[in-house]
PDB file of C-alpha atoms in Angstrom:
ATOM      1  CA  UNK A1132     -26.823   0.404  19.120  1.00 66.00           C
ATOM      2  CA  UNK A1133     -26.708   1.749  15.634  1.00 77.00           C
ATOM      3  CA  UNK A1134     -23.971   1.627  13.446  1.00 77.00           C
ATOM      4  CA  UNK A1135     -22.909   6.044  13.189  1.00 80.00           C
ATOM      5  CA  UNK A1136     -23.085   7.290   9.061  1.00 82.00           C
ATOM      6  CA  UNK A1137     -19.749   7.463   7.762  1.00 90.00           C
ATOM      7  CA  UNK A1138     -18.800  11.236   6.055  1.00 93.00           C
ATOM      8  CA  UNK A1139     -16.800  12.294   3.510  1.00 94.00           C
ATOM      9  CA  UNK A1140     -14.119  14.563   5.156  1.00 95.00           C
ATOM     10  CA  UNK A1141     -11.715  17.149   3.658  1.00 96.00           C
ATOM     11  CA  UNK A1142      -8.625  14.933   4.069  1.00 97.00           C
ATOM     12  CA  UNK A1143     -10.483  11.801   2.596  1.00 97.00           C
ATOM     13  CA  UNK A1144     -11.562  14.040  -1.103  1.00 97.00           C
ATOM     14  CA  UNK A1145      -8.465  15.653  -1.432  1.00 98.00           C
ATOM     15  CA  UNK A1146      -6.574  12.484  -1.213  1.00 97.00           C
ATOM     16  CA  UNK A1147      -9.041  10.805  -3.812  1.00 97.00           C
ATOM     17  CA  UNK A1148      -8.759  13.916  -6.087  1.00 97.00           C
ATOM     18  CA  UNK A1149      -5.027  14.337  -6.028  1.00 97.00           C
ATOM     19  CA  UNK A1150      -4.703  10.812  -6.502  1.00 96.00           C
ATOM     20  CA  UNK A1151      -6.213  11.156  -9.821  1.00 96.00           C
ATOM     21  CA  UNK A1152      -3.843  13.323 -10.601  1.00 96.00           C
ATOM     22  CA  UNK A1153      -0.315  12.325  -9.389  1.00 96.00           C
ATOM     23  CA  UNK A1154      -1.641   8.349  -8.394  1.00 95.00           C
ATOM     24  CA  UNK A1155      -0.993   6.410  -5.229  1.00 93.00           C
ATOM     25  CA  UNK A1156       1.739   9.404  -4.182  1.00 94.00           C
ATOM     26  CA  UNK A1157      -0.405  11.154  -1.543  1.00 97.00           C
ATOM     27  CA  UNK A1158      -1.288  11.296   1.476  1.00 96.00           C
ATOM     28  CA  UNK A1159      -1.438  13.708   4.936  1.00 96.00           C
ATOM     29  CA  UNK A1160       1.957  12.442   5.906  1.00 95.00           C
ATOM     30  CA  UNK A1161       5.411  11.830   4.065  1.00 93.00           C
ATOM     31  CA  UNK A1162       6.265   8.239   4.486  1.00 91.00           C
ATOM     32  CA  UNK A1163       8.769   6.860   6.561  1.00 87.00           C
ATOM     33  CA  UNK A1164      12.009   6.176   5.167  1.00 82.00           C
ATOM     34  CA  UNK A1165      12.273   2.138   5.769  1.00 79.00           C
ATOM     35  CA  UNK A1166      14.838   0.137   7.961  1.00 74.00           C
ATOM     36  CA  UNK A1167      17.744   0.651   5.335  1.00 76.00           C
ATOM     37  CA  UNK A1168      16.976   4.155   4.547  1.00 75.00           C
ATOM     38  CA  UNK A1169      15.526   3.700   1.201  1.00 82.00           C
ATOM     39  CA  UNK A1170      12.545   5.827   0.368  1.00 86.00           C
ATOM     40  CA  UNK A1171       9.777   3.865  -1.280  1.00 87.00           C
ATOM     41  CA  UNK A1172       8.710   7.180  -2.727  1.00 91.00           C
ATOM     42  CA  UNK A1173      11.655   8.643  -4.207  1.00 88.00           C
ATOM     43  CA  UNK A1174      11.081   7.885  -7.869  1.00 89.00           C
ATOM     44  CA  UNK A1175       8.315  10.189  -8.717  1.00 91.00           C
ATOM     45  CA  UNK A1176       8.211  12.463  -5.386  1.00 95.00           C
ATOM     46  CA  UNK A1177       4.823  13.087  -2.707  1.00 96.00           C
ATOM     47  CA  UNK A1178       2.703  15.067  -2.110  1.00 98.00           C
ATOM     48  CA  UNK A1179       1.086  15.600   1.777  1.00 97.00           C
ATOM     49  CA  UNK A1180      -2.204  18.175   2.465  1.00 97.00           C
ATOM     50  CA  UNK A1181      -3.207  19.387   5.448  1.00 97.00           C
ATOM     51  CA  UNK A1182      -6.718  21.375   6.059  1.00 96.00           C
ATOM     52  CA  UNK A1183      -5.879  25.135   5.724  1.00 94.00           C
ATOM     53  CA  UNK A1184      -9.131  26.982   6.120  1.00 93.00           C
ATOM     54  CA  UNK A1185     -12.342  26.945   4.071  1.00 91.00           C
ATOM     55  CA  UNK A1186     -16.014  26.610   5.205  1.00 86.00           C
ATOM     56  CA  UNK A1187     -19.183  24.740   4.510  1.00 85.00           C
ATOM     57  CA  UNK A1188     -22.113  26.685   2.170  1.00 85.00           C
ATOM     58  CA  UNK A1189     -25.158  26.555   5.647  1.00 89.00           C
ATOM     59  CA  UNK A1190     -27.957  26.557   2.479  1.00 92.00           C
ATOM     60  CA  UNK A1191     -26.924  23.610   0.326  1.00 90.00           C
ATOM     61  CA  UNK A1192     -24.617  21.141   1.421  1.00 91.00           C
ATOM     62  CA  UNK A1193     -21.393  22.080  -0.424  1.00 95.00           C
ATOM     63  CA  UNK A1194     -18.168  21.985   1.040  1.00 95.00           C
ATOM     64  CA  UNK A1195     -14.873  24.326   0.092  1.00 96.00           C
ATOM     65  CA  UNK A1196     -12.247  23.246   2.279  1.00 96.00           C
ATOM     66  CA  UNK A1197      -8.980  25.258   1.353  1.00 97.00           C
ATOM     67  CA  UNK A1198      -6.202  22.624   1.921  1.00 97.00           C
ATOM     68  CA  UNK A1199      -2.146  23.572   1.991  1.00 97.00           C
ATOM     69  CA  UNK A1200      -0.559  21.216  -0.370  1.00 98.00           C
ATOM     70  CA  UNK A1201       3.092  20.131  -0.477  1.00 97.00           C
ATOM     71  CA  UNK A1202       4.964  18.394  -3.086  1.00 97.00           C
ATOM     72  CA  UNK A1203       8.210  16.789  -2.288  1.00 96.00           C
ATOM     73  CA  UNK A1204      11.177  15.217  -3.784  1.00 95.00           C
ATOM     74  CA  UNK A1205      14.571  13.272  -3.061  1.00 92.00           C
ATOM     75  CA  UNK A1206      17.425  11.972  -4.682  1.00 90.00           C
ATOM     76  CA  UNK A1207      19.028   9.657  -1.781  1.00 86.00           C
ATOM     77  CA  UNK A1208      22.362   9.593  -3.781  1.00 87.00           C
ATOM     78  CA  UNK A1209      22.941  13.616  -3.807  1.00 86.00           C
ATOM     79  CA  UNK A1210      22.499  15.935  -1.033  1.00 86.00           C
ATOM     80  CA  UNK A1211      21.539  18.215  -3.752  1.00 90.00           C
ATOM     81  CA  UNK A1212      17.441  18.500  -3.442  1.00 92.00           C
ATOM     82  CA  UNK A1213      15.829  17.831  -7.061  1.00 94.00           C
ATOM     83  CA  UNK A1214      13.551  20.569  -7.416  1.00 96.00           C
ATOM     84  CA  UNK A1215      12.509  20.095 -10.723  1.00 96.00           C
ATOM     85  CA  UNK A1216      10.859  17.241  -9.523  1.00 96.00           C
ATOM     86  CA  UNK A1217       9.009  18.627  -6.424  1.00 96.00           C
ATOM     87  CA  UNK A1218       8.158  21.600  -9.225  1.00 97.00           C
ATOM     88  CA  UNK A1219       6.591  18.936 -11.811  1.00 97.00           C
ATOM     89  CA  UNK A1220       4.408  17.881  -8.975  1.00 97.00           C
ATOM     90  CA  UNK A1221       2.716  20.707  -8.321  1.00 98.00           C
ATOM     91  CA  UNK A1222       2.517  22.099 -11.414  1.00 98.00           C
ATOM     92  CA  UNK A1223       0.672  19.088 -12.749  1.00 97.00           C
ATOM     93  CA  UNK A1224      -1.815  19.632  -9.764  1.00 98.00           C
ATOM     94  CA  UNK A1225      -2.676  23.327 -11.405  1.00 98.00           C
ATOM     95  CA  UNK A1226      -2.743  22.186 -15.138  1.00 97.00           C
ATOM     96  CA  UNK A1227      -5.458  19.646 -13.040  1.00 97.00           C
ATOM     97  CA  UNK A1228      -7.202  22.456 -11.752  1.00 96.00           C
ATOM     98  CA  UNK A1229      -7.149  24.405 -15.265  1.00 95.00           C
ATOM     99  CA  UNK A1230      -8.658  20.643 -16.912  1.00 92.00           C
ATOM    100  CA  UNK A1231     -11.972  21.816 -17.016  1.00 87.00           C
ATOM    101  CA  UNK A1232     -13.588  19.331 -18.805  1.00 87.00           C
ATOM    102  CA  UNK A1233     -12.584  16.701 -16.214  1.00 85.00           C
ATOM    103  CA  UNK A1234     -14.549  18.658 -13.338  1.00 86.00           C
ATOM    104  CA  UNK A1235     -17.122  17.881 -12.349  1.00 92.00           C
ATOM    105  CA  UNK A1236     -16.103  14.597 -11.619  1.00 94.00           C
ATOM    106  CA  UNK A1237     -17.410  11.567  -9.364  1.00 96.00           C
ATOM    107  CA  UNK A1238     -14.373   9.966  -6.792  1.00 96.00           C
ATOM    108  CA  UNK A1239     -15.133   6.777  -4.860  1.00 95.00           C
ATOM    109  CA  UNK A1240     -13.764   7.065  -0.995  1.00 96.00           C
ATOM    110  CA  UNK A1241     -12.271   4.121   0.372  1.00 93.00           C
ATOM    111  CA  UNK A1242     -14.043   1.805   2.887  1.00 89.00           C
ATOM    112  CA  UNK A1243     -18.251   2.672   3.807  1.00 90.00           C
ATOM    113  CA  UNK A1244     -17.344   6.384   3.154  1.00 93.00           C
ATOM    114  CA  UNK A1245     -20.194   7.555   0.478  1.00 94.00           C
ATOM    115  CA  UNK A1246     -18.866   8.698  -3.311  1.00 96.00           C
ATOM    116  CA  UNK A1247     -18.278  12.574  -3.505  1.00 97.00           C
ATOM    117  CA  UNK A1248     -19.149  15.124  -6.576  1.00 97.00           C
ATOM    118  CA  UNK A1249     -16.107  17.572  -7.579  1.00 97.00           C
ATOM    119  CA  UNK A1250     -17.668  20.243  -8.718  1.00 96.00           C
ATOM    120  CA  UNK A1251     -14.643  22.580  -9.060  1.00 96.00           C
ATOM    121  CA  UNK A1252     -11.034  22.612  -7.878  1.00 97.00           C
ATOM    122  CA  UNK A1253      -8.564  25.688  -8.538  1.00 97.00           C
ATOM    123  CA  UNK A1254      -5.424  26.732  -6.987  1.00 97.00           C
ATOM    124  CA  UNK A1255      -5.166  29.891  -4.361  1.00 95.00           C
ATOM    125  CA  UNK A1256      -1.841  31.104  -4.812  1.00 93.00           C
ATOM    126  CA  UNK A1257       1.309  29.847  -7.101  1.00 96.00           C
ATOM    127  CA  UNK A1258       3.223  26.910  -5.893  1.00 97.00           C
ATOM    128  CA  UNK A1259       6.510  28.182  -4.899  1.00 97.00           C
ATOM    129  CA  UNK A1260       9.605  26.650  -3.206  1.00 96.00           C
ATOM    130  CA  UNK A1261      10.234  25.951   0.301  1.00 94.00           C
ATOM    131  CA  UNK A1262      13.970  26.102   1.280  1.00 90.00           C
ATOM    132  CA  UNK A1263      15.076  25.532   4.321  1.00 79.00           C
ATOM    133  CA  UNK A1264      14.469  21.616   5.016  1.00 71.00           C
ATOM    134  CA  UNK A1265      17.856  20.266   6.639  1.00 71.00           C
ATOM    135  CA  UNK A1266      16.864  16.452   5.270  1.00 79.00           C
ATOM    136  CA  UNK A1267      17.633  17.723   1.848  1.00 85.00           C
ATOM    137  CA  UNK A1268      14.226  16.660   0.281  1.00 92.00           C
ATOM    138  CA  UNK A1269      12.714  19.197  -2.653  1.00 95.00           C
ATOM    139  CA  UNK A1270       9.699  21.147  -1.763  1.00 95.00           C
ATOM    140  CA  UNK A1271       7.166  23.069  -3.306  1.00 97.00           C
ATOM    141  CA  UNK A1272       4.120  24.238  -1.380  1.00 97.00           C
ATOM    142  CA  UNK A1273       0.889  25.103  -3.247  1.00 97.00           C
ATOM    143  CA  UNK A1274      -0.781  27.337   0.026  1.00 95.00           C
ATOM    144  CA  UNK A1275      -4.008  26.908  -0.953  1.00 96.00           C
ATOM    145  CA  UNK A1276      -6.188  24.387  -3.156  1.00 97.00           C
ATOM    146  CA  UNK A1277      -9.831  24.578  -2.854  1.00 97.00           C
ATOM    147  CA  UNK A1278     -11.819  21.482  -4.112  1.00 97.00           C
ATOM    148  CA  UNK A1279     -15.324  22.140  -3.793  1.00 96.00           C
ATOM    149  CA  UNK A1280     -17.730  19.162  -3.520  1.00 96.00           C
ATOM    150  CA  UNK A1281     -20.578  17.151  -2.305  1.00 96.00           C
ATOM    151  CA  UNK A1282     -21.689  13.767  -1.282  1.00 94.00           C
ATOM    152  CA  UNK A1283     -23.586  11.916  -3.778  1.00 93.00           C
ATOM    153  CA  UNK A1284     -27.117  10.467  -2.121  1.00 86.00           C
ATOM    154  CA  UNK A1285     -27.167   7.009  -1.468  1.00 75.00           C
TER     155      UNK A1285
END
């Protein structure tokens, strides 16, 4: 039996690129507040994706997912959500996407998963506040970033 080729998936470059831009603070899920209700991620905020939309070029093998983006935030001492917070997030995200000269860039996935080549990223829509979470966390939703890109031969 042969061992199957690991691919690059949407979920996999999006989490490397957005880690390049707000650090170890992403993922497709919000973490899990822990056993004494602390979050571990309450200091600088999250951010979560999930694959929107998108499509694959059926010439050359370039892929454009479209992926839904939400940046959140918390202060567990106030019931008051700190916005500015979840609003830093994704606005550093754009000013990513407007960084030019940083795209085209190379990200290492984690595990066997070959290296990927940005070639663009840009955001579809503004970010723009979501208001009715009953947990009182911040949250601003960028509804669509595309991050074009391509697996680099082994």
């Amino acid at each position: 039996m042969t061992t199957p080729v690991l691919r690059a998936t949407p979920e996999l470059v999006a989490t490397a690129w957005l880690s390049t831009v707000v650090g170890d603070r992403v993922a497709t899920t919000l973490p899990k507040p822990g056993v004494d209700g602390t979050l571990s991620w309450a200091d600088g905020g999250f951010v979560t994706l999930v694959v929107a939309g998108g499509s694959s070029n059926i010439y050359v093998p370039l892929r454009t997912p479209v992926m839904g983006v939400s940046c959140w935030a918390a202060n567990p001492t106030s019931q008051k959500p700190p916005w500015n917070q979840a609003a830093t997030l994704a606005e550093a995200i754009v000013a990513a996407c407007l960084d030019h000269p940083s795209i085209p860039q190379t990200l290492t996935l984690p595990g066997s998963y070959p290296s990927v080549q940005v070639k663009s990223a840009y955001v579809v829509g503004d970010p723009r506040r979501i208001t009715d979470d009953a947990s009182s966390y911040a949250r601003y939703d960028i509804p669509g970033l595309v991050i074009a890109w391509t697996e680099v031969p082994s």
